[in-house]
Short mmCIF file of C-alpha atoms in Angstrom, two decimals:
data_model
loop_
_atom_site.label_atom_id
_atom_site.label_comp_id
_atom_site.label_asym_id
_atom_site.label_seq_id
_atom_site.Cartn_x
_atom_site.Cartn_y
_atom_site.Cartn_z
CA MET L 1 -0.09 0.26 0.34
CA GLN L 2 2.82 2.42 0.63
CA ARG L 3 4.77 1.52 -2.54
CA GLU L 4 1.83 2.44 -4.46
CA ARG L 5 0.94 5.56 -2.71
CA ARG L 6 4.42 6.79 -3.31
CA GLU L 7 3.86 6.11 -7.00
CA MET L 8 0.85 7.91 -7.23
CA LEU L 9 2.84 10.75 -5.47
CA ASP L 10 5.41 10.53 -7.72
CA SER L 11 3.23 10.60 -11.01
CA MET L 12 1.73 13.57 -9.38
CA GLN L 13 4.89 15.15 -8.83
CA GLU L 14 5.93 14.47 -12.80
CA VAL L 15 2.82 16.70 -13.52
CA ARG L 16 4.03 19.58 -12.17
CA ASN L 17 7.01 19.40 -12.90
CA HIS L 18 5.62 19.79 -16.78
CA LEU L 19 2.53 21.87 -15.57
CA GLY L 20 3.53 23.90 -18.58
CA ARG L 21 3.60 21.58 -21.59
CA ALA L 22 0.70 19.89 -19.92
CA SER L 23 -1.50 23.09 -19.97
CA LEU L 24 -1.03 23.33 -23.31
CA LEU L 25 -2.40 20.04 -23.48
CA PHE L 26 -5.45 21.07 -21.84
CA VAL L 27 -5.71 23.66 -24.18
CA GLN L 28 -5.29 21.82 -27.58
CA ALA L 29 -8.04 18.99 -26.66
CA ALA L 30 -11.02 21.59 -25.61
CA LEU L 31 -9.93 23.27 -29.08
CA ALA L 32 -10.58 20.16 -31.25
CA SER L 33 -13.13 19.19 -29.06
CA LEU L 34 -14.56 22.48 -29.76
CA ALA L 35 -14.34 22.27 -33.20
CA CYS L 36 -15.31 19.00 -33.69
CA ALA L 37 -18.73 19.52 -31.98
CA PHE L 38 -19.11 22.69 -34.18
CA ALA L 39 -18.64 20.60 -37.68
CA LEU L 40 -20.95 17.55 -36.53
CA GLN L 41 -23.69 19.76 -35.67
CA SER L 42 -23.11 22.20 -38.33
CA ALA L 43 -23.38 19.01 -40.88
CA ALA L 44 -26.04 17.43 -38.73
CA ASP L 45 -28.13 20.76 -38.82
CA GLY L 46 -27.31 21.40 -42.58
CA PHE L 47 -28.68 17.53 -43.09
CA SER L 48 -32.14 18.11 -41.04
CA ARG L 49 -32.78 21.30 -42.85
CA LEU L 50 -34.11 19.60 -45.72
CA ASN L 51 -34.81 16.31 -44.68
CA THR L 52 -38.22 15.46 -46.91
CA ARG L 53 -38.68 12.20 -45.47
CA GLY L 54 -40.90 13.14 -42.82
CA ILE L 55 -43.08 15.06 -45.56
CA GLU L 56 -46.26 13.07 -46.50
CA GLY L 57 -45.97 13.06 -50.19
CA ALA L 58 -42.79 15.13 -50.49
CA GLN L 59 -42.82 13.57 -54.50
CA ALA L 60 -45.88 14.49 -55.10
CA ILE L 61 -45.37 18.55 -54.57
CA GLY L 62 -43.63 20.24 -57.69
CA VAL L 63 -41.67 23.96 -56.65
CA ILE L 64 -41.68 26.30 -59.87
CA ARG L 65 -40.20 29.32 -60.07
CA VAL L 66 -41.78 32.35 -61.43
CA SER L 67 -40.82 36.41 -61.98
CA ASP L 68 -42.57 39.82 -63.00
CA ILE L 69 -42.76 39.97 -66.52
CA GLU L 70 -40.91 43.44 -66.05
CA GLU L 71 -38.51 43.27 -63.54
CA ARG L 72 -38.48 46.81 -62.89
CA VAL L 73 -41.99 46.97 -61.49
CA ALA L 74 -43.12 48.40 -58.62
CA PRO L 75 -43.79 45.36 -55.69
CA SER L 76 -46.50 47.58 -54.66
CA LEU L 77 -47.95 46.89 -58.13
CA VAL L 78 -47.85 43.25 -58.04
CA ARG L 79 -49.24 41.97 -55.12
CA SER L 80 -51.83 39.99 -56.15
CA ASP L 81 -52.34 36.38 -54.64
CA LEU L 82 -51.00 33.74 -56.75
CA SER L 83 -53.23 31.21 -55.10
CA ALA L 84 -56.06 32.79 -57.04
CA ILE L 85 -54.59 31.60 -60.35
CA GLN L 86 -57.20 28.16 -61.76
CA LEU L 87 -54.12 25.77 -62.40
CA PRO L 88 -55.71 23.01 -64.56
CA GLY L 89 -55.40 19.34 -63.29
CA VAL L 90 -53.97 20.45 -59.74
CA ARG L 91 -55.47 19.93 -56.85
CA GLN L 92 -54.11 22.31 -54.65
CA ALA L 93 -51.66 25.59 -55.03
CA VAL L 94 -49.86 27.08 -52.39
CA ALA L 95 -48.38 30.95 -52.78
CA SER L 96 -44.55 30.91 -50.86
CA ASP L 97 -42.42 34.10 -50.93
CA SER L 98 -39.99 32.12 -50.15
CA VAL L 99 -38.50 27.98 -51.47
CA PRO L 100 -39.02 25.45 -48.90
CA PHE L 101 -35.85 24.86 -46.50
CA GLY L 102 -34.04 27.41 -47.46
CA GLY L 103 -30.24 26.78 -45.93
CA ARG L 104 -26.44 27.90 -46.20
CA ALA L 105 -26.72 27.63 -50.31
CA HIS L 106 -30.13 29.15 -50.16
CA HIS L 107 -31.53 32.11 -48.38
CA TYR L 108 -34.60 34.01 -48.82
CA GLY L 109 -36.39 37.04 -46.65
CA ALA L 110 -38.24 39.61 -46.56
CA CYS L 111 -38.70 42.94 -45.74
CA THR L 112 -40.57 45.96 -43.79
CA SER L 113 -41.09 48.49 -46.27
CA ASP L 114 -40.83 48.87 -50.41
CA ALA L 115 -38.14 51.31 -49.44
CA ALA L 116 -36.24 48.06 -47.74
CA MET L 117 -36.76 45.71 -50.11
CA ALA L 118 -36.07 48.13 -53.21
CA HIS L 119 -32.53 48.30 -51.61
CA ALA L 120 -32.47 44.56 -51.18
CA MET L 121 -33.55 44.20 -54.78
CA ALA L 122 -30.58 46.37 -55.77
CA ALA L 123 -28.21 44.60 -53.75
CA GLY L 124 -29.28 41.19 -54.60
CA SER L 125 -29.06 39.62 -51.09
CA SER L 126 -31.77 40.28 -47.75
CA ASP L 127 -28.82 41.12 -45.40
CA VAL L 128 -29.80 44.74 -45.75
CA ALA L 129 -31.57 46.93 -42.96
CA GLY L 130 -35.39 46.30 -42.85
CA CYS L 131 -34.88 42.91 -44.32
CA ASP L 132 -34.17 39.56 -42.99
CA ARG L 133 -34.35 35.57 -43.98
CA ILE L 134 -37.13 33.51 -42.98
CA PRO L 135 -38.11 30.24 -42.90
CA VAL L 136 -40.59 29.21 -45.01
CA ILE L 137 -43.90 28.05 -43.72
CA THR L 138 -46.66 27.04 -46.31
CA ALA L 139 -49.81 24.17 -45.95
CA SER L 140 -48.82 21.73 -48.28
CA PRO L 141 -49.08 18.33 -47.19
CA GLY L 142 -47.58 17.38 -43.52
CA LEU L 143 -45.26 20.20 -44.21
CA LEU L 144 -46.85 22.06 -40.46
CA THR L 145 -46.55 18.03 -38.83
CA MET L 146 -42.99 17.39 -39.87
CA LEU L 147 -42.45 21.63 -38.56
CA GLY L 148 -43.81 20.34 -35.48
CA ALA L 149 -46.89 23.14 -35.67
CA GLN L 150 -48.87 23.53 -32.71
CA VAL L 151 -52.51 25.71 -32.37
CA VAL L 152 -51.68 28.33 -30.47
CA LYS L 153 -54.86 30.26 -30.66
CA GLY L 154 -58.24 29.79 -32.67
CA ARG L 155 -60.20 27.23 -33.14
CA LEU L 156 -58.91 23.63 -33.29
CA PRO L 157 -58.90 22.47 -37.10
CA ALA L 158 -61.66 18.97 -37.11
CA ASP L 159 -60.02 16.02 -39.11
CA HIS L 160 -62.65 16.34 -42.18
CA GLU L 161 -61.38 19.96 -42.29
CA ALA L 162 -58.14 19.74 -44.50
CA THR L 163 -55.65 22.54 -43.98
CA ASP L 164 -53.65 21.53 -47.01
CA GLY L 165 -53.74 24.29 -49.35
CA ALA L 166 -54.73 26.87 -47.19
CA PRO L 167 -53.10 30.65 -47.73
CA VAL L 168 -50.61 31.42 -45.47
CA VAL L 169 -49.61 34.54 -43.75
CA LEU L 170 -46.55 34.86 -42.23
CA ILE L 171 -45.75 37.61 -39.33
CA SER L 172 -43.27 38.51 -36.51
CA GLU L 173 -42.56 37.42 -33.29
CA ALA L 174 -43.46 41.46 -31.91
CA LEU L 175 -46.80 41.84 -34.00
CA ALA L 176 -47.61 37.99 -32.86
CA VAL L 177 -47.30 39.23 -29.57
CA HIS L 178 -49.26 42.37 -29.66
CA LEU L 179 -51.97 40.93 -31.13
CA PHE L 180 -52.74 37.82 -29.40
CA GLY L 181 -50.73 38.15 -26.33
CA SER L 182 -49.30 34.89 -27.62
CA GLU L 183 -45.46 33.63 -25.97
CA SER L 184 -42.91 31.65 -27.44
CA ALA L 185 -44.71 32.02 -30.77
CA VAL L 186 -41.88 31.24 -32.91
CA GLY L 187 -42.73 28.38 -35.18
CA ARG L 188 -45.84 27.50 -34.21
CA GLN L 189 -49.45 28.27 -36.24
CA LEU L 190 -52.54 30.34 -35.87
CA TYR L 191 -55.57 28.44 -37.10
CA PHE L 192 -58.84 31.18 -38.11
CA GLY L 193 -61.76 30.61 -40.50
CA PRO L 194 -63.62 27.58 -41.32
CA GLY L 195 -63.53 24.89 -43.96
CA SER L 196 -62.36 26.38 -47.00
CA SER L 197 -61.96 29.99 -45.94
CA ARG L 198 -59.64 28.87 -43.43
CA VAL L 199 -56.02 30.94 -43.21
CA ILE L 200 -52.73 29.53 -41.28
CA VAL L 201 -50.82 32.41 -39.62
CA GLY L 202 -47.15 31.74 -39.29
CA VAL L 203 -44.70 33.32 -37.11
CA PHE L 204 -41.25 34.03 -37.48
CA SER L 205 -38.58 35.64 -35.28
CA SER L 206 -38.43 39.72 -35.43
CA ILE L 207 -36.10 41.21 -37.03
CA VAL L 208 -32.50 42.59 -34.26
CA GLY L 209 -31.23 45.34 -36.02
CA PRO L 210 -32.51 49.49 -37.56
CA ALA L 211 -36.01 48.78 -39.43
CA PRO L 212 -37.02 51.55 -41.27
CA SER L 213 -39.40 52.98 -38.40
CA GLY L 214 -36.25 53.09 -36.80
CA ASN L 215 -36.95 50.33 -33.71
CA ASP L 216 -34.63 48.18 -33.04
CA ARG L 217 -37.23 44.98 -33.25
CA ASP L 218 -39.80 45.35 -36.23
CA SER L 219 -43.21 44.91 -34.96
CA GLN L 220 -44.97 45.56 -38.13
CA TRP L 221 -44.40 43.02 -40.24
CA ALA L 222 -46.46 41.17 -41.57
CA LEU L 223 -46.11 39.04 -45.18
CA PHE L 224 -49.01 37.68 -47.00
CA PRO L 225 -49.40 35.41 -50.10
CA GLY L 226 -48.37 36.41 -53.33
CA PHE L 227 -46.30 39.66 -51.73
CA PRO L 228 -42.70 39.34 -53.37
CA THR L 229 -39.69 38.92 -51.51
CA GLY L 230 -37.42 39.67 -54.26
CA ALA L 231 -37.19 39.87 -57.94
CA SER L 232 -39.03 36.10 -57.57
CA ARG L 233 -40.60 34.04 -55.82
CA TYR L 234 -41.79 30.19 -55.69
CA TYR L 235 -45.30 28.61 -56.36
CA LEU L 236 -46.08 25.37 -54.72
CA ILE L 237 -48.36 22.43 -56.59
CA GLY L 238 -49.43 19.21 -54.90
CA SER L 239 -50.98 16.49 -57.11
CA HIS L 240 -52.48 12.92 -56.66
CA ALA L 241 -49.34 11.10 -57.69
CA GLU L 242 -45.56 12.04 -58.31
CA VAL L 243 -45.40 15.27 -59.79
CA ASP L 244 -45.20 14.27 -64.15
CA ARG L 245 -43.67 15.72 -66.79
CA VAL L 246 -47.12 17.04 -68.10
CA LEU L 247 -48.56 18.36 -64.89
CA LEU L 248 -45.83 20.21 -64.87
CA ASP L 249 -45.87 21.61 -68.46
CA ARG L 250 -49.54 22.57 -67.64
CA THR L 251 -49.06 24.33 -64.51
CA VAL L 252 -45.88 26.21 -66.14
CA GLU L 253 -47.89 27.13 -69.39
CA ALA L 254 -50.92 28.15 -66.69
CA LEU L 255 -47.93 30.80 -65.28
CA ARG L 256 -46.67 32.44 -68.40
CA GLN L 257 -49.12 34.64 -68.97
CA PRO L 258 -49.20 36.84 -65.83
CA TYR L 259 -45.67 35.72 -65.04
CA ARG L 260 -42.10 34.51 -66.38
CA VAL L 261 -40.75 31.45 -65.58
CA VAL L 262 -37.32 31.20 -64.72
CA ASN L 263 -35.67 27.75 -66.24
CA PRO L 264 -38.80 26.00 -66.71
CA THR L 265 -37.00 23.31 -67.57
CA GLY L 266 -35.28 22.71 -63.87
CA VAL L 267 -39.14 22.41 -62.29
CA ASP L 268 -38.03 20.06 -59.04
CA THR L 269 -40.41 18.29 -55.69
CA LEU L 270 -40.48 19.14 -52.80
CA ALA L 271 -38.24 16.44 -52.11
CA GLY L 272 -35.61 17.30 -54.83
CA TYR L 273 -34.91 20.38 -52.98
CA ARG L 274 -33.65 18.16 -50.12
CA ASP L 275 -31.18 16.62 -52.79
CA ALA L 276 -29.92 19.94 -54.62
CA TYR L 277 -29.10 21.35 -51.18
CA LEU L 278 -26.83 18.47 -49.82
CA ARG L 279 -25.74 18.95 -53.10
CA ALA L 280 -24.77 22.90 -53.52
CA ASP L 281 -23.95 22.51 -49.13
CA ARG L 282 -20.68 20.19 -49.28
CA PHE L 283 -18.25 22.19 -50.16
CA THR L 284 -18.79 23.62 -46.79
CA THR L 285 -19.35 20.42 -45.00
CA ALA L 286 -16.23 19.02 -46.27
CA MET L 287 -14.31 21.65 -45.22
CA LEU L 288 -15.83 21.90 -41.91
CA ALA L 289 -14.72 18.50 -41.50
CA PHE L 290 -11.74 18.61 -43.02
CA MET L 291 -10.74 21.68 -40.67
CA ALA L 292 -11.53 19.21 -37.61
CA ALA L 293 -9.39 16.89 -39.27
CA VAL L 294 -6.76 19.40 -39.11
CA VAL L 295 -7.61 20.40 -34.93
CA LEU L 296 -7.38 16.19 -34.43
CA GLY L 297 -4.11 16.36 -36.08
CA VAL L 298 -2.16 19.10 -34.01
CA LEU L 299 -3.97 17.92 -30.72
CA MET L 300 -2.33 14.20 -32.01
CA ALA L 301 1.31 16.06 -32.78
CA GLY L 302 1.05 17.99 -29.64
CA VAL L 303 0.17 14.82 -27.54
CA SER L 304 2.69 12.85 -29.07
CA GLY L 305 4.87 16.02 -28.38
CA VAL L 306 4.04 16.19 -24.49
CA VAL L 307 4.25 12.59 -24.17
CA GLY L 308 7.84 12.39 -25.47
CA ALA L 309 9.30 14.95 -23.51
CA TRP L 310 7.73 13.24 -19.81
CA LEU L 311 9.68 10.33 -21.76
CA GLU L 312 12.79 11.46 -22.39
CA ARG L 313 12.79 13.34 -18.48
CA ARG L 314 11.91 10.46 -17.02
CA ARG L 315 13.74 8.02 -19.07
CA ARG L 316 16.48 7.31 -16.23
CA SER L 317 13.39 7.19 -13.14
CA ILE L 318 11.88 5.50 -15.62
CA GLY L 319 14.94 2.67 -16.28
CA ILE L 320 15.58 2.54 -11.93
CA ARG L 321 12.13 1.03 -11.81
CA ARG L 322 12.69 -1.54 -14.44
CA THR L 323 15.21 -2.38 -12.40
CA LEU L 324 14.53 -2.34 -8.90
CA GLY L 325 11.49 -4.59 -10.21
CA ALA L 326 8.60 -2.08 -11.53
CA ARG L 327 6.70 -3.57 -14.18
CA ALA L 328 6.10 -2.02 -17.13
CA SER L 329 2.29 -2.82 -17.38
CA VAL L 330 2.08 -0.21 -14.28
CA ILE L 331 4.55 2.08 -15.57
CA PHE L 332 2.92 2.14 -18.87
CA THR L 333 -0.17 2.87 -16.66
CA GLU L 334 0.72 5.51 -14.73
CA ILE L 335 1.83 7.74 -18.08
CA ILE L 336 -1.58 6.93 -18.83
CA PHE L 337 -3.42 8.52 -16.42
CA GLU L 338 -0.81 11.67 -16.39
CA VAL L 339 -1.66 12.75 -19.63
CA SER L 340 -5.94 11.79 -19.72
CA ILE L 341 -5.99 14.12 -16.51
CA PHE L 342 -5.30 17.10 -19.24
CA THR L 343 -6.79 15.13 -22.60
CA ILE L 344 -10.14 14.54 -20.69
CA SER L 345 -10.99 17.70 -18.48
CA GLY L 346 -10.16 19.71 -21.77
CA ALA L 347 -12.34 17.55 -24.37
CA VAL L 348 -14.60 18.18 -21.76
CA LEU L 349 -14.76 21.77 -21.22
CA GLY L 350 -14.41 21.92 -25.43
CA ALA L 351 -17.35 20.01 -25.83
CA CYS L 352 -19.22 22.03 -23.36
CA SER L 353 -18.27 25.37 -24.99
CA LEU L 354 -20.86 24.85 -27.80
CA TYR L 355 -23.68 26.07 -26.21
CA LEU L 356 -21.78 29.32 -26.13
CA PHE L 357 -21.59 29.30 -29.78
CA TRP L 358 -24.57 27.49 -30.49
CA SER L 359 -28.21 28.60 -30.10
CA PRO L 360 -30.31 26.10 -28.24
CA GLU L 361 -33.02 26.61 -29.68
CA ASP L 362 -31.44 25.99 -33.52
CA ARG L 363 -32.75 22.37 -34.66
CA SER L 364 -31.18 19.12 -35.57
CA SER L 365 -31.61 15.73 -35.90
CA ILE L 366 -29.51 15.14 -33.19
CA SER L 367 -28.96 17.09 -30.03
CA SER L 368 -26.14 18.94 -28.63
CA TRP L 369 -25.59 16.62 -26.23
CA LEU L 370 -24.94 14.32 -28.39
CA THR L 371 -22.83 15.92 -30.76
CA GLY L 372 -20.53 16.83 -27.58
CA LEU L 373 -20.31 12.75 -26.76
CA MET L 374 -19.16 12.50 -29.92
CA ALA L 375 -16.70 15.18 -30.20
CA PHE L 376 -15.17 14.03 -27.01
CA MET L 377 -15.17 10.56 -28.09
CA LEU L 378 -13.00 11.43 -31.67
CA VAL L 379 -10.73 13.54 -29.09
CA MET L 380 -9.74 11.19 -27.20
CA VAL L 381 -9.77 8.38 -29.76
CA ALA L 382 -6.98 10.97 -31.50
CA SER L 383 -5.11 11.25 -27.94
CA LEU L 384 -5.16 7.73 -27.57
CA ALA L 385 -3.98 7.09 -31.18
CA ALA L 386 -0.75 9.24 -30.18
CA LEU L 387 -0.24 8.42 -26.56
CA LEU L 388 0.12 4.63 -26.62
CA PRO L 389 2.63 3.61 -29.22
CA ARG L 390 5.03 6.23 -28.09
CA ALA L 391 4.90 5.31 -24.32
CA TRP L 392 4.79 1.31 -24.60
CA ARG L 393 7.76 1.46 -26.69
CA THR L 394 9.51 3.45 -23.43
CA VAL L 395 8.49 1.64 -20.78
CA ARG L 396 9.11 -1.66 -23.19
CA GLU L 397 13.03 -1.06 -23.72
CA GLU L 398 15.96 -2.75 -21.18
CA PRO L 399 16.18 -0.92 -18.21
CA LEU L 400 20.06 -0.40 -19.43
CA ALA L 401 18.70 0.90 -22.26
CA LEU L 402 17.22 3.62 -19.99
CA LEU L 403 19.79 4.06 -18.06
CA LYS L 404 22.29 5.18 -20.35
CA PRO L 405 22.74 9.06 -20.93
CA PHE L 406 20.19 10.07 -24.03
#
C-alpha cells in the first residue's frame, strides 16, 4: 500500500514538473473538442434542414420559380394573391414567397417596407437594413406536422377540415405577441376561419437591428401570400401522385401569362430540393470536416510531443524503477493517467463550450449533448492513438538502455 501511494505521489510530482506542457495539452484538447462538436452540429443541422422524408407526399409537391414579366415593376403593384390563379389538373396550389427549406446555400427573406425591399432587390440579398431571412411556412401536405406546428390561438381544425392548400400569412414574433398575446410563438401556427376560407398564420423571429421605422426590433412586419420578397417567388403545386412532366408543363403554361417562368426545365419536387441543397452544401460540410481533421492532427502532434518530453525526462527514473522490479504495465498505466488528466478535462470543456456558440433553440437532427459526446470520443481516440505507441515503446525498453544518457 505504501509503495503504491509513493508511486502515485511521484506521478503527481511529474505532472507538476511539466505543468506548462500539460496546460498546452489541455488547451489543445479543448479546442479540438470544440471544433469537432461545431463541425458535427453544423453538418447535422445542414442535413436536417432539408430532410423531406417526414413530409407526406414530398414527391408529389412541385416547386416552380416565377418572376415578374417586368423586372423593374414596383413591388406595390404586384401584390395579387398567386393562389387566385387556376391551374388545370392541380389538386391544390400554395403561393410561397420563399423556397422551402432555405439553408446556407439558399437564403430568402422579406422586408418591412417597399424601400427596404428595393434596397434588397438592388443588392441581390436580404442582408440589408429592414430585411431578414425567414423560414418558409406553407400549407403543403404534412409540412406543418413535420415542423411541429401547434395551435396557439383559434379553433382546432376538425379531422374533415383539411388545412393543406390554405392561404398562408407570415407575421413577426413581436406583432404576434401584440395582436394575440402569444408568448414563444415562433414556429407555431394560428388557425382562423372555417373550411375552405381557413387562413394559417405562421410566426417567425422579429428583425434584430435597425428597421425603417427606427426601432431596434420591428413590430409591424406582415407578409401575405403573393407579396414579393425579391425579384422572384416560388409556387408550390400538389398532385395526387408523383409530379409528372405533363402536369408541370400545364402548370408552367398557366403561369406564363401573368409571370415569367425562370428556367422551366428545372422544375423540381420538394424532395428534390433536399438533394440540391446537399449538393450545394457539400463543400461547406467538407471544409468543416477538413478543419476538424486538421485540429485533431495538431492535437495528436501535441500529445505526442508532450508525451515524448515527459518520457525523455523520465527515462532514467523509469530505468531505475524497471531495475528495481517495477512492471512495465504499471509504469505504462501511470503515463496514461497523467496525460488523461488533461486531455479528458480539456475535451469535456471544449464539448460543453458548444452551447456558447450554438443556440439551444437551433433545431437539428441530433442534440447538442450527443454532438458533444461524439466530439469527446473523437478527441480521446486521437489522443490515445498518439499516446499509446510511443509510451509502450519506451516502457518496453531494456532497463540498461533507459539508464544510459540520451
